[in-house]
Amino acid sequence: MNFIKKNLLVIIGVIIGAISGYLYWKYVGCLSGTCAITSKPTNSTLYGMLMGGLVFSLFPSSKKKKDINS
């Protein structure tokens, strides 16, 4: 449970990224099948998860700021 509290923003980013990646594949996608990321829903979803986790890990949580200032 402590792990989830520490990494809540990253977990939210992974979930949002997965949804975004899947929706990108569904509505934009790649018709020819030669695109490495968007040719399959699995690839697009995994890439979205990775990017979402990385982007949301850039934002510090309020608890981390409190601990540093104390």
mmCIF file of the N, C-alpha and C atoms, coordinates in Angstrom:
data_MODEL
# 
_entry.id   MODEL 
# 
loop_
_atom_site.group_PDB 
_atom_site.id 
_atom_site.type_symbol 
_atom_site.label_atom_id 
_atom_site.label_alt_id 
_atom_site.label_comp_id 
_atom_site.label_asym_id 
_atom_site.label_entity_id 
_atom_site.label_seq_id 
_atom_site.pdbx_PDB_ins_code 
_atom_site.Cartn_x 
_atom_site.Cartn_y 
_atom_site.Cartn_z 
_atom_site.occupancy 
_atom_site.B_iso_or_equiv 
_atom_site.pdbx_formal_charge 
_atom_site.auth_seq_id 
_atom_site.auth_comp_id 
_atom_site.auth_asym_id 
_atom_site.auth_atom_id 
_atom_site.pdbx_PDB_model_num 
ATOM 1   N N  . MET A 1 1  ? 0.824  -1.188 0.000   1.00 0.00 ? 1  MET A N  1 
ATOM 2   C CA . MET A 1 1  ? 0.000  0.000  0.000   1.00 0.00 ? 1  MET A CA 1 
ATOM 3   C C  . MET A 1 1  ? 0.873  1.260  0.000   1.00 0.00 ? 1  MET A C  1 
ATOM 4   N N  . ASN A 1 2  ? 2.007  1.206  0.671   1.00 0.00 ? 2  ASN A N  1 
ATOM 5   C CA . ASN A 1 2  ? 2.914  2.334  0.711   1.00 0.00 ? 2  ASN A CA 1 
ATOM 6   C C  . ASN A 1 2  ? 3.473  2.633  -0.684  1.00 0.00 ? 2  ASN A C  1 
ATOM 7   N N  . PHE A 1 3  ? 3.728  1.584  -1.465  1.00 0.00 ? 3  PHE A N  1 
ATOM 8   C CA . PHE A 1 3  ? 4.225  1.754  -2.838  1.00 0.00 ? 3  PHE A CA 1 
ATOM 9   C C  . PHE A 1 3  ? 3.222  2.520  -3.685  1.00 0.00 ? 3  PHE A C  1 
ATOM 10  N N  . ILE A 1 4  ? 1.945  2.191  -3.526  1.00 0.00 ? 4  ILE A N  1 
ATOM 11  C CA . ILE A 1 4  ? 0.898  2.856  -4.308  1.00 0.00 ? 4  ILE A CA 1 
ATOM 12  C C  . ILE A 1 4  ? 0.805  4.329  -3.924  1.00 0.00 ? 4  ILE A C  1 
ATOM 13  N N  . LYS A 1 5  ? 0.900  4.623  -2.641  1.00 0.00 ? 5  LYS A N  1 
ATOM 14  C CA . LYS A 1 5  ? 0.833  6.019  -2.205  1.00 0.00 ? 5  LYS A CA 1 
ATOM 15  C C  . LYS A 1 5  ? 2.019  6.824  -2.722  1.00 0.00 ? 5  LYS A C  1 
ATOM 16  N N  . LYS A 1 6  ? 3.205  6.221  -2.735  1.00 0.00 ? 6  LYS A N  1 
ATOM 17  C CA . LYS A 1 6  ? 4.395  6.929  -3.211  1.00 0.00 ? 6  LYS A CA 1 
ATOM 18  C C  . LYS A 1 6  ? 4.345  7.195  -4.704  1.00 0.00 ? 6  LYS A C  1 
ATOM 19  N N  . ASN A 1 7  ? 3.794  6.278  -5.465  1.00 0.00 ? 7  ASN A N  1 
ATOM 20  C CA . ASN A 1 7  ? 3.838  6.357  -6.924  1.00 0.00 ? 7  ASN A CA 1 
ATOM 21  C C  . ASN A 1 7  ? 2.465  6.554  -7.549  1.00 0.00 ? 7  ASN A C  1 
ATOM 22  N N  . LEU A 1 8  ? 1.574  7.225  -6.851  1.00 0.00 ? 8  LEU A N  1 
ATOM 23  C CA . LEU A 1 8  ? 0.213  7.395  -7.350  1.00 0.00 ? 8  LEU A CA 1 
ATOM 24  C C  . LEU A 1 8  ? 0.173  8.167  -8.662  1.00 0.00 ? 8  LEU A C  1 
ATOM 25  N N  . LEU A 1 9  ? 0.954  9.223  -8.787  1.00 0.00 ? 9  LEU A N  1 
ATOM 26  C CA . LEU A 1 9  ? 0.957  10.001 -10.034 1.00 0.00 ? 9  LEU A CA 1 
ATOM 27  C C  . LEU A 1 9  ? 1.454  9.171  -11.213 1.00 0.00 ? 9  LEU A C  1 
ATOM 28  N N  . VAL A 1 10 ? 2.462  8.364  -11.005 1.00 0.00 ? 10 VAL A N  1 
ATOM 29  C CA . VAL A 1 10 ? 2.991  7.531  -12.084 1.00 0.00 ? 10 VAL A CA 1 
ATOM 30  C C  . VAL A 1 10 ? 1.960  6.483  -12.487 1.00 0.00 ? 10 VAL A C  1 
ATOM 31  N N  . ILE A 1 11 ? 1.279  5.895  -11.524 1.00 0.00 ? 11 ILE A N  1 
ATOM 32  C CA . ILE A 1 11 ? 0.249  4.898  -11.826 1.00 0.00 ? 11 ILE A CA 1 
ATOM 33  C C  . ILE A 1 11 ? -0.889 5.538  -12.614 1.00 0.00 ? 11 ILE A C  1 
ATOM 34  N N  . ILE A 1 12 ? -1.299 6.728  -12.215 1.00 0.00 ? 12 ILE A N  1 
ATOM 35  C CA . ILE A 1 12 ? -2.344 7.441  -12.958 1.00 0.00 ? 12 ILE A CA 1 
ATOM 36  C C  . ILE A 1 12 ? -1.866 7.747  -14.377 1.00 0.00 ? 12 ILE A C  1 
ATOM 37  N N  . GLY A 1 13 ? -0.608 8.146  -14.513 1.00 0.00 ? 13 GLY A N  1 
ATOM 38  C CA . GLY A 1 13 ? -0.053 8.419  -15.836 1.00 0.00 ? 13 GLY A CA 1 
ATOM 39  C C  . GLY A 1 13 ? -0.024 7.195  -16.719 1.00 0.00 ? 13 GLY A C  1 
ATOM 40  N N  . VAL A 1 14 ? 0.293  6.046  -16.144 1.00 0.00 ? 14 VAL A N  1 
ATOM 41  C CA . VAL A 1 14 ? 0.313  4.800  -16.912 1.00 0.00 ? 14 VAL A CA 1 
ATOM 42  C C  . VAL A 1 14 ? -1.094 4.455  -17.395 1.00 0.00 ? 14 VAL A C  1 
ATOM 43  N N  . ILE A 1 15 ? -2.084 4.629  -16.529 1.00 0.00 ? 15 ILE A N  1 
ATOM 44  C CA . ILE A 1 15 ? -3.468 4.334  -16.911 1.00 0.00 ? 15 ILE A CA 1 
ATOM 45  C C  . ILE A 1 15 ? -3.948 5.283  -18.004 1.00 0.00 ? 15 ILE A C  1 
ATOM 46  N N  . ILE A 1 16 ? -3.694 6.562  -17.837 1.00 0.00 ? 16 ILE A N  1 
ATOM 47  C CA . ILE A 1 16 ? -4.099 7.551  -18.848 1.00 0.00 ? 16 ILE A CA 1 
ATOM 48  C C  . ILE A 1 16 ? -3.359 7.293  -20.162 1.00 0.00 ? 16 ILE A C  1 
ATOM 49  N N  . GLY A 1 17 ? -2.085 6.954  -20.072 1.00 0.00 ? 17 GLY A N  1 
ATOM 50  C CA . GLY A 1 17 ? -1.304 6.647  -21.263 1.00 0.00 ? 17 GLY A CA 1 
ATOM 51  C C  . GLY A 1 17 ? -1.812 5.426  -21.998 1.00 0.00 ? 17 GLY A C  1 
ATOM 52  N N  . ALA A 1 18 ? -2.212 4.399  -21.252 1.00 0.00 ? 18 ALA A N  1 
ATOM 53  C CA . ALA A 1 18 ? -2.748 3.190  -21.879 1.00 0.00 ? 18 ALA A CA 1 
ATOM 54  C C  . ALA A 1 18 ? -4.038 3.494  -22.631 1.00 0.00 ? 18 ALA A C  1 
ATOM 55  N N  . ILE A 1 19 ? -4.908 4.251  -22.000 1.00 0.00 ? 19 ILE A N  1 
ATOM 56  C CA . ILE A 1 19 ? -6.165 4.618  -22.654 1.00 0.00 ? 19 ILE A CA 1 
ATOM 57  C C  . ILE A 1 19 ? -5.893 5.479  -23.887 1.00 0.00 ? 19 ILE A C  1 
ATOM 58  N N  . SER A 1 20 ? -4.987 6.435  -23.748 1.00 0.00 ? 20 SER A N  1 
ATOM 59  C CA . SER A 1 20 ? -4.659 7.311  -24.882 1.00 0.00 ? 20 SER A CA 1 
ATOM 60  C C  . SER A 1 20 ? -4.023 6.534  -26.031 1.00 0.00 ? 20 SER A C  1 
ATOM 61  N N  . GLY A 1 21 ? -3.120 5.633  -25.703 1.00 0.00 ? 21 GLY A N  1 
ATOM 62  C CA . GLY A 1 21 ? -2.477 4.820  -26.743 1.00 0.00 ? 21 GLY A CA 1 
ATOM 63  C C  . GLY A 1 21 ? -3.467 3.964  -27.503 1.00 0.00 ? 21 GLY A C  1 
ATOM 64  N N  . TYR A 1 22 ? -4.389 3.355  -26.775 1.00 0.00 ? 22 TYR A N  1 
ATOM 65  C CA . TYR A 1 22 ? -5.403 2.528  -27.433 1.00 0.00 ? 22 TYR A CA 1 
ATOM 66  C C  . TYR A 1 22 ? -6.312 3.371  -28.307 1.00 0.00 ? 22 TYR A C  1 
ATOM 67  N N  . LEU A 1 23 ? -6.755 4.511  -27.783 1.00 0.00 ? 23 LEU A N  1 
ATOM 68  C CA . LEU A 1 23 ? -7.629 5.379  -28.578 1.00 0.00 ? 23 LEU A CA 1 
ATOM 69  C C  . LEU A 1 23 ? -6.913 5.928  -29.809 1.00 0.00 ? 23 LEU A C  1 
ATOM 70  N N  . TYR A 1 24 ? -5.621 6.205  -29.677 1.00 0.00 ? 24 TYR A N  1 
ATOM 71  C CA . TYR A 1 24 ? -4.847 6.659  -30.834 1.00 0.00 ? 24 TYR A CA 1 
ATOM 72  C C  . TYR A 1 24 ? -4.816 5.567  -31.902 1.00 0.00 ? 24 TYR A C  1 
ATOM 73  N N  . TRP A 1 25 ? -4.596 4.326  -31.491 1.00 0.00 ? 25 TRP A N  1 
ATOM 74  C CA . TRP A 1 25 ? -4.586 3.224  -32.452 1.00 0.00 ? 25 TRP A CA 1 
ATOM 75  C C  . TRP A 1 25 ? -5.958 3.088  -33.110 1.00 0.00 ? 25 TRP A C  1 
ATOM 76  N N  . LYS A 1 26 ? -7.025 3.201  -32.330 1.00 0.00 ? 26 LYS A N  1 
ATOM 77  C CA . LYS A 1 26 ? -8.374 2.989  -32.851 1.00 0.00 ? 26 LYS A CA 1 
ATOM 78  C C  . LYS A 1 26 ? -8.799 4.072  -33.837 1.00 0.00 ? 26 LYS A C  1 
ATOM 79  N N  . TYR A 1 27 ? -8.501 5.329  -33.524 1.00 0.00 ? 27 TYR A N  1 
ATOM 80  C CA . TYR A 1 27 ? -9.005 6.418  -34.355 1.00 0.00 ? 27 TYR A CA 1 
ATOM 81  C C  . TYR A 1 27 ? -8.005 6.953  -35.380 1.00 0.00 ? 27 TYR A C  1 
ATOM 82  N N  . VAL A 1 28 ? -6.719 6.803  -35.129 1.00 0.00 ? 28 VAL A N  1 
ATOM 83  C CA . VAL A 1 28 ? -5.714 7.284  -36.076 1.00 0.00 ? 28 VAL A CA 1 
ATOM 84  C C  . VAL A 1 28 ? -5.046 6.098  -36.744 1.00 0.00 ? 28 VAL A C  1 
ATOM 85  N N  . GLY A 1 29 ? -4.350 5.306  -35.945 1.00 0.00 ? 29 GLY A N  1 
ATOM 86  C CA . GLY A 1 29 ? -3.771 4.049  -36.402 1.00 0.00 ? 29 GLY A CA 1 
ATOM 87  C C  . GLY A 1 29 ? -2.883 4.142  -37.625 1.00 0.00 ? 29 GLY A C  1 
ATOM 88  N N  . CYS A 1 30 ? -2.673 2.989  -38.220 1.00 0.00 ? 30 CYS A N  1 
ATOM 89  C CA . CYS A 1 30 ? -1.834 2.880  -39.406 1.00 0.00 ? 30 CYS A CA 1 
ATOM 90  C C  . CYS A 1 30 ? -2.488 1.864  -40.328 1.00 0.00 ? 30 CYS A C  1 
ATOM 91  N N  . LEU A 1 31 ? -2.980 2.303  -41.448 1.00 0.00 ? 31 LEU A N  1 
ATOM 92  C CA . LEU A 1 31 ? -3.711 1.416  -42.345 1.00 0.00 ? 31 LEU A CA 1 
ATOM 93  C C  . LEU A 1 31 ? -2.808 0.436  -43.086 1.00 0.00 ? 31 LEU A C  1 
ATOM 94  N N  . SER A 1 32 ? -1.594 0.833  -43.380 1.00 0.00 ? 32 SER A N  1 
ATOM 95  C CA . SER A 1 32 ? -0.715 -0.045 -44.158 1.00 0.00 ? 32 SER A CA 1 
ATOM 96  C C  . SER A 1 32 ? -0.111 -1.163 -43.321 1.00 0.00 ? 32 SER A C  1 
ATOM 97  N N  . GLY A 1 33 ? -0.029 -0.997 -42.015 1.00 0.00 ? 33 GLY A N  1 
ATOM 98  C CA . GLY A 1 33 ? 0.547  -2.011 -41.144 1.00 0.00 ? 33 GLY A CA 1 
ATOM 99  C C  . GLY A 1 33 ? 2.055  -1.934 -41.026 1.00 0.00 ? 33 GLY A C  1 
ATOM 100 N N  . THR A 1 34 ? 2.668  -0.912 -41.608 1.00 0.00 ? 34 THR A N  1 
ATOM 101 C CA . THR A 1 34 ? 4.120  -0.804 -41.560 1.00 0.00 ? 34 THR A CA 1 
ATOM 102 C C  . THR A 1 34 ? 4.618  0.091  -40.422 1.00 0.00 ? 34 THR A C  1 
ATOM 103 N N  . CYS A 1 35 ? 3.709  0.737  -39.722 1.00 0.00 ? 35 CYS A N  1 
ATOM 104 C CA . CYS A 1 35 ? 4.094  1.602  -38.613 1.00 0.00 ? 35 CYS A CA 1 
ATOM 105 C C  . CYS A 1 35 ? 4.379  0.730  -37.387 1.00 0.00 ? 35 CYS A C  1 
ATOM 106 N N  . ALA A 1 36 ? 5.541  0.910  -36.792 1.00 0.00 ? 36 ALA A N  1 
ATOM 107 C CA . ALA A 1 36 ? 5.951  0.043  -35.686 1.00 0.00 ? 36 ALA A CA 1 
ATOM 108 C C  . ALA A 1 36 ? 5.075  0.214  -34.450 1.00 0.00 ? 36 ALA A C  1 
ATOM 109 N N  . ILE A 1 37 ? 4.693  1.427  -34.136 1.00 0.00 ? 37 ILE A N  1 
ATOM 110 C CA . ILE A 1 37 ? 3.953  1.662  -32.889 1.00 0.00 ? 37 ILE A CA 1 
ATOM 111 C C  . ILE A 1 37 ? 2.450  1.537  -33.098 1.00 0.00 ? 37 ILE A C  1 
ATOM 112 N N  . THR A 1 38 ? 1.927  2.098  -34.144 1.00 0.00 ? 38 THR A N  1 
ATOM 113 C CA . THR A 1 38 ? 0.474  2.175  -34.294 1.00 0.00 ? 38 THR A CA 1 
ATOM 114 C C  . THR A 1 38 ? -0.130 1.070  -35.152 1.00 0.00 ? 38 THR A C  1 
ATOM 115 N N  . SER A 1 39 ? 0.634  0.085  -35.562 1.00 0.00 ? 39 SER A N  1 
ATOM 116 C CA . SER A 1 39 ? 0.070  -0.966 -36.402 1.00 0.00 ? 39 SER A CA 1 
ATOM 117 C C  . SER A 1 39 ? -0.743 -1.972 -35.592 1.00 0.00 ? 39 SER A C  1 
ATOM 118 N N  . LYS A 1 40 ? -0.430 -2.150 -34.313 1.00 0.00 ? 40 LYS A N  1 
ATOM 119 C CA . LYS A 1 40 ? -1.148 -3.099 -33.459 1.00 0.00 ? 40 LYS A CA 1 
ATOM 120 C C  . LYS A 1 40 ? -1.597 -2.381 -32.192 1.00 0.00 ? 40 LYS A C  1 
ATOM 121 N N  . PRO A 1 41 ? -2.756 -2.755 -31.657 1.00 0.00 ? 41 PRO A N  1 
ATOM 122 C CA . PRO A 1 41 ? -3.229 -2.084 -30.436 1.00 0.00 ? 41 PRO A CA 1 
ATOM 123 C C  . PRO A 1 41 ? -2.326 -2.351 -29.230 1.00 0.00 ? 41 PRO A C  1 
ATOM 124 N N  . THR A 1 42 ? -1.695 -3.508 -29.188 1.00 0.00 ? 42 THR A N  1 
ATOM 125 C CA . THR A 1 42 ? -0.803 -3.816 -28.064 1.00 0.00 ? 42 THR A CA 1 
ATOM 126 C C  . THR A 1 42 ? 0.388  -2.873 -28.046 1.00 0.00 ? 42 THR A C  1 
ATOM 127 N N  . ASN A 1 43 ? 1.015  -2.684 -29.193 1.00 0.00 ? 43 ASN A N  1 
ATOM 128 C CA . ASN A 1 43 ? 2.171  -1.788 -29.273 1.00 0.00 ? 43 ASN A CA 1 
ATOM 129 C C  . ASN A 1 43 ? 1.796  -0.364 -28.900 1.00 0.00 ? 43 ASN A C  1 
ATOM 130 N N  . SER A 1 44 ? 0.700  0.095  -29.424 1.00 0.00 ? 44 SER A N  1 
ATOM 131 C CA . SER A 1 44 ? 0.263  1.458  -29.173 1.00 0.00 ? 44 SER A CA 1 
ATOM 132 C C  . SER A 1 44 ? -0.091 1.666  -27.699 1.00 0.00 ? 44 SER A C  1 
ATOM 133 N N  . THR A 1 45 ? -0.743 0.689  -27.092 1.00 0.00 ? 45 THR A N  1 
ATOM 134 C CA . THR A 1 45 ? -1.111 0.783  -25.687 1.00 0.00 ? 45 THR A CA 1 
ATOM 135 C C  . THR A 1 45 ? 0.123  0.760  -24.790 1.00 0.00 ? 45 THR A C  1 
ATOM 136 N N  . LEU A 1 46 ? 1.066  -0.127 -25.069 1.00 0.00 ? 46 LEU A N  1 
ATOM 137 C CA . LEU A 1 46 ? 2.287  -0.197 -24.271 1.00 0.00 ? 46 LEU A CA 1 
ATOM 138 C C  . LEU A 1 46 ? 3.115  1.077  -24.392 1.00 0.00 ? 46 LEU A C  1 
ATOM 139 N N  . TYR A 1 47 ? 3.192  1.618  -25.606 1.00 0.00 ? 47 TYR A N  1 
ATOM 140 C CA . TYR A 1 47 ? 3.924  2.869  -25.805 1.00 0.00 ? 47 TYR A CA 1 
ATOM 141 C C  . TYR A 1 47 ? 3.250  4.010  -25.046 1.00 0.00 ? 47 TYR A C  1 
ATOM 142 N N  . GLY A 1 48 ? 1.913  4.037  -25.077 1.00 0.00 ? 48 GLY A N  1 
ATOM 143 C CA . GLY A 1 48 ? 1.174  5.055  -24.332 1.00 0.00 ? 48 GLY A CA 1 
ATOM 144 C C  . GLY A 1 48 ? 1.398  4.924  -22.831 1.00 0.00 ? 48 GLY A C  1 
ATOM 145 N N  . MET A 1 49 ? 1.452  3.694  -22.333 1.00 0.00 ? 49 MET A N  1 
ATOM 146 C CA . MET A 1 49 ? 1.719  3.475  -20.910 1.00 0.00 ? 49 MET A CA 1 
ATOM 147 C C  . MET A 1 49 ? 3.099  3.994  -20.526 1.00 0.00 ? 49 MET A C  1 
ATOM 148 N N  . LEU A 1 50 ? 4.076  3.697  -21.358 1.00 0.00 ? 50 LEU A N  1 
ATOM 149 C CA . LEU A 1 50 ? 5.440  4.149  -21.093 1.00 0.00 ? 50 LEU A CA 1 
ATOM 150 C C  . LEU A 1 50 ? 5.520  5.673  -21.079 1.00 0.00 ? 50 LEU A C  1 
ATOM 151 N N  . MET A 1 51 ? 4.959  6.300  -22.091 1.00 0.00 ? 51 MET A N  1 
ATOM 152 C CA . MET A 1 51 ? 5.002  7.758  -22.180 1.00 0.00 ? 51 MET A CA 1 
ATOM 153 C C  . MET A 1 51 ? 4.205  8.417  -21.047 1.00 0.00 ? 51 MET A C  1 
ATOM 154 N N  . GLY A 1 52 ? 3.047  7.869  -20.715 1.00 0.00 ? 52 GLY A N  1 
ATOM 155 C CA . GLY A 1 52 ? 2.248  8.416  -19.627 1.00 0.00 ? 52 GLY A CA 1 
ATOM 156 C C  . GLY A 1 52 ? 2.973  8.323  -18.293 1.00 0.00 ? 52 GLY A C  1 
ATOM 157 N N  . GLY A 1 53 ? 3.600  7.183  -18.037 1.00 0.00 ? 53 GLY A N  1 
ATOM 158 C CA . GLY A 1 53 ? 4.361  7.026  -16.804 1.00 0.00 ? 53 GLY A CA 1 
ATOM 159 C C  . GLY A 1 53 ? 5.530  7.983  -16.727 1.00 0.00 ? 53 GLY A C  1 
ATOM 160 N N  . LEU A 1 54 ? 6.227  8.157  -17.833 1.00 0.00 ? 54 LEU A N  1 
ATOM 161 C CA . LEU A 1 54 ? 7.369  9.072  -17.847 1.00 0.00 ? 54 LEU A CA 1 
ATOM 162 C C  . LEU A 1 54 ? 6.945  10.519 -17.655 1.00 0.00 ? 54 LEU A C  1 
ATOM 163 N N  . VAL A 1 55 ? 5.895  10.930 -18.330 1.00 0.00 ? 55 VAL A N  1 
ATOM 164 C CA . VAL A 1 55 ? 5.436  12.323 -18.219 1.00 0.00 ? 55 VAL A CA 1 
ATOM 165 C C  . VAL A 1 55 ? 4.939  12.617 -16.804 1.00 0.00 ? 55 VAL A C  1 
ATOM 166 N N  . PHE A 1 56 ? 4.146  11.708 -16.239 1.00 0.00 ? 56 PHE A N  1 
ATOM 167 C CA . PHE A 1 56 ? 3.605  11.962 -14.908 1.00 0.00 ? 56 PHE A CA 1 
ATOM 168 C C  . PHE A 1 56 ? 4.659  11.818 -13.818 1.00 0.00 ? 56 PHE A C  1 
ATOM 169 N N  . SER A 1 57 ? 5.759  11.130 -14.100 1.00 0.00 ? 57 SER A N  1 
ATOM 170 C CA . SER A 1 57 ? 6.824  11.028 -13.094 1.00 0.00 ? 57 SER A CA 1 
ATOM 171 C C  . SER A 1 57 ? 7.611  12.343 -12.980 1.00 0.00 ? 57 SER A C  1 
ATOM 172 N N  . LEU A 1 58 ? 7.431  13.240 -13.931 1.00 0.00 ? 58 LEU A N  1 
ATOM 173 C CA . LEU A 1 58 ? 8.107  14.536 -13.871 1.00 0.00 ? 58 LEU A CA 1 
ATOM 174 C C  . LEU A 1 58 ? 7.503  15.457 -12.814 1.00 0.00 ? 58 LEU A C  1 
ATOM 175 N N  . PHE A 1 59 ? 6.230  15.236 -12.478 1.00 0.00 ? 59 PHE A N  1 
ATOM 176 C CA . PHE A 1 59 ? 5.555  16.089 -11.512 1.00 0.00 ? 59 PHE A CA 1 
ATOM 177 C C  . PHE A 1 59 ? 5.790  15.566 -10.105 1.00 0.00 ? 59 PHE A C  1 
ATOM 178 N N  . PRO A 1 60 ? 6.360  16.396 -9.230  1.00 0.00 ? 60 PRO A N  1 
ATOM 179 C CA . PRO A 1 60 ? 6.576  15.938 -7.847  1.00 0.00 ? 60 PRO A CA 1 
ATOM 180 C C  . PRO A 1 60 ? 5.262  15.928 -7.080  1.00 0.00 ? 60 PRO A C  1 
ATOM 181 N N  . SER A 1 61 ? 5.093  14.936 -6.213  1.00 0.00 ? 61 SER A N  1 
ATOM 182 C CA . SER A 1 61 ? 3.885  14.909 -5.393  1.00 0.00 ? 61 SER A CA 1 
ATOM 183 C C  . SER A 1 61 ? 4.059  15.861 -4.217  1.00 0.00 ? 61 SER A C  1 
ATOM 184 N N  . SER A 1 62 ? 2.972  16.259 -3.626  1.00 0.00 ? 62 SER A N  1 
ATOM 185 C CA . SER A 1 62 ? 3.018  17.223 -2.525  1.00 0.00 ? 62 SER A CA 1 
ATOM 186 C C  . SER A 1 62 ? 3.708  16.625 -1.296  1.00 0.00 ? 62 SER A C  1 
ATOM 187 N N  . LYS A 1 63 ? 3.603  15.314 -1.094  1.00 0.00 ? 63 LYS A N  1 
ATOM 188 C CA . LYS A 1 63 ? 4.249  14.678 0.048   1.00 0.00 ? 63 LYS A CA 1 
ATOM 189 C C  . LYS A 1 63 ? 5.768  14.728 -0.083  1.00 0.00 ? 63 LYS A C  1 
ATOM 190 N N  . LYS A 1 64 ? 6.274  14.570 -1.295  1.00 0.00 ? 64 LYS A N  1 
ATOM 191 C CA . LYS A 1 64 ? 7.716  14.636 -1.499  1.00 0.00 ? 64 LYS A CA 1 
ATOM 192 C C  . LYS A 1 64 ? 8.234  16.041 -1.182  1.00 0.00 ? 64 LYS A C  1 
ATOM 193 N N  . LYS A 1 65 ? 7.499  17.069 -1.570  1.00 0.00 ? 65 LYS A N  1 
ATOM 194 C CA . LYS A 1 65 ? 7.901  18.441 -1.280  1.00 0.00 ? 65 LYS A CA 1 
ATOM 195 C C  . LYS A 1 65 ? 7.912  18.691 0.220   1.00 0.00 ? 65 LYS A C  1 
ATOM 196 N N  . LYS A 1 66 ? 6.905  18.177 0.923   1.00 0.00 ? 66 LYS A N  1 
ATOM 197 C CA . LYS A 1 66 ? 6.827  18.362 2.354   1.00 0.00 ? 66 LYS A CA 1 
ATOM 198 C C  . LYS A 1 66 ? 8.023  17.731 3.053   1.00 0.00 ? 66 LYS A C  1 
ATOM 199 N N  . ASP A 1 67 ? 8.399  16.526 2.633   1.00 0.00 ? 67 ASP A N  1 
ATOM 200 C CA . ASP A 1 67 ? 9.505  15.822 3.248   1.00 0.00 ? 67 ASP A CA 1 
ATOM 201 C C  . ASP A 1 67 ? 10.823 16.552 3.008   1.00 0.00 ? 67 ASP A C  1 
ATOM 202 N N  . ILE A 1 68 ? 10.995 17.139 1.854   1.00 0.00 ? 68 ILE A N  1 
ATOM 203 C CA . ILE A 1 68 ? 12.243 17.835 1.531   1.00 0.00 ? 68 ILE A CA 1 
ATOM 204 C C  . ILE A 1 68 ? 12.358 19.107 2.363   1.00 0.00 ? 68 ILE A C  1 
ATOM 205 N N  . ASN A 1 69 ? 11.270 19.839 2.524   1.00 0.00 ? 69 ASN A N  1 
ATOM 206 C CA . ASN A 1 69 ? 11.294 21.099 3.261   1.00 0.00 ? 69 ASN A CA 1 
ATOM 207 C C  . ASN A 1 69 ? 11.359 20.925 4.772   1.00 0.00 ? 69 ASN A C  1 
ATOM 208 N N  . SER A 1 70 ? 11.018 19.762 5.277   1.00 0.00 ? 70 SER A N  1 
ATOM 209 C CA . SER A 1 70 ? 11.011 19.545 6.732   1.00 0.00 ? 70 SER A CA 1 
ATOM 210 C C  . SER A 1 70 ? 12.389 19.436 7.304   1.00 0.00 ? 70 SER A C  1 
# 
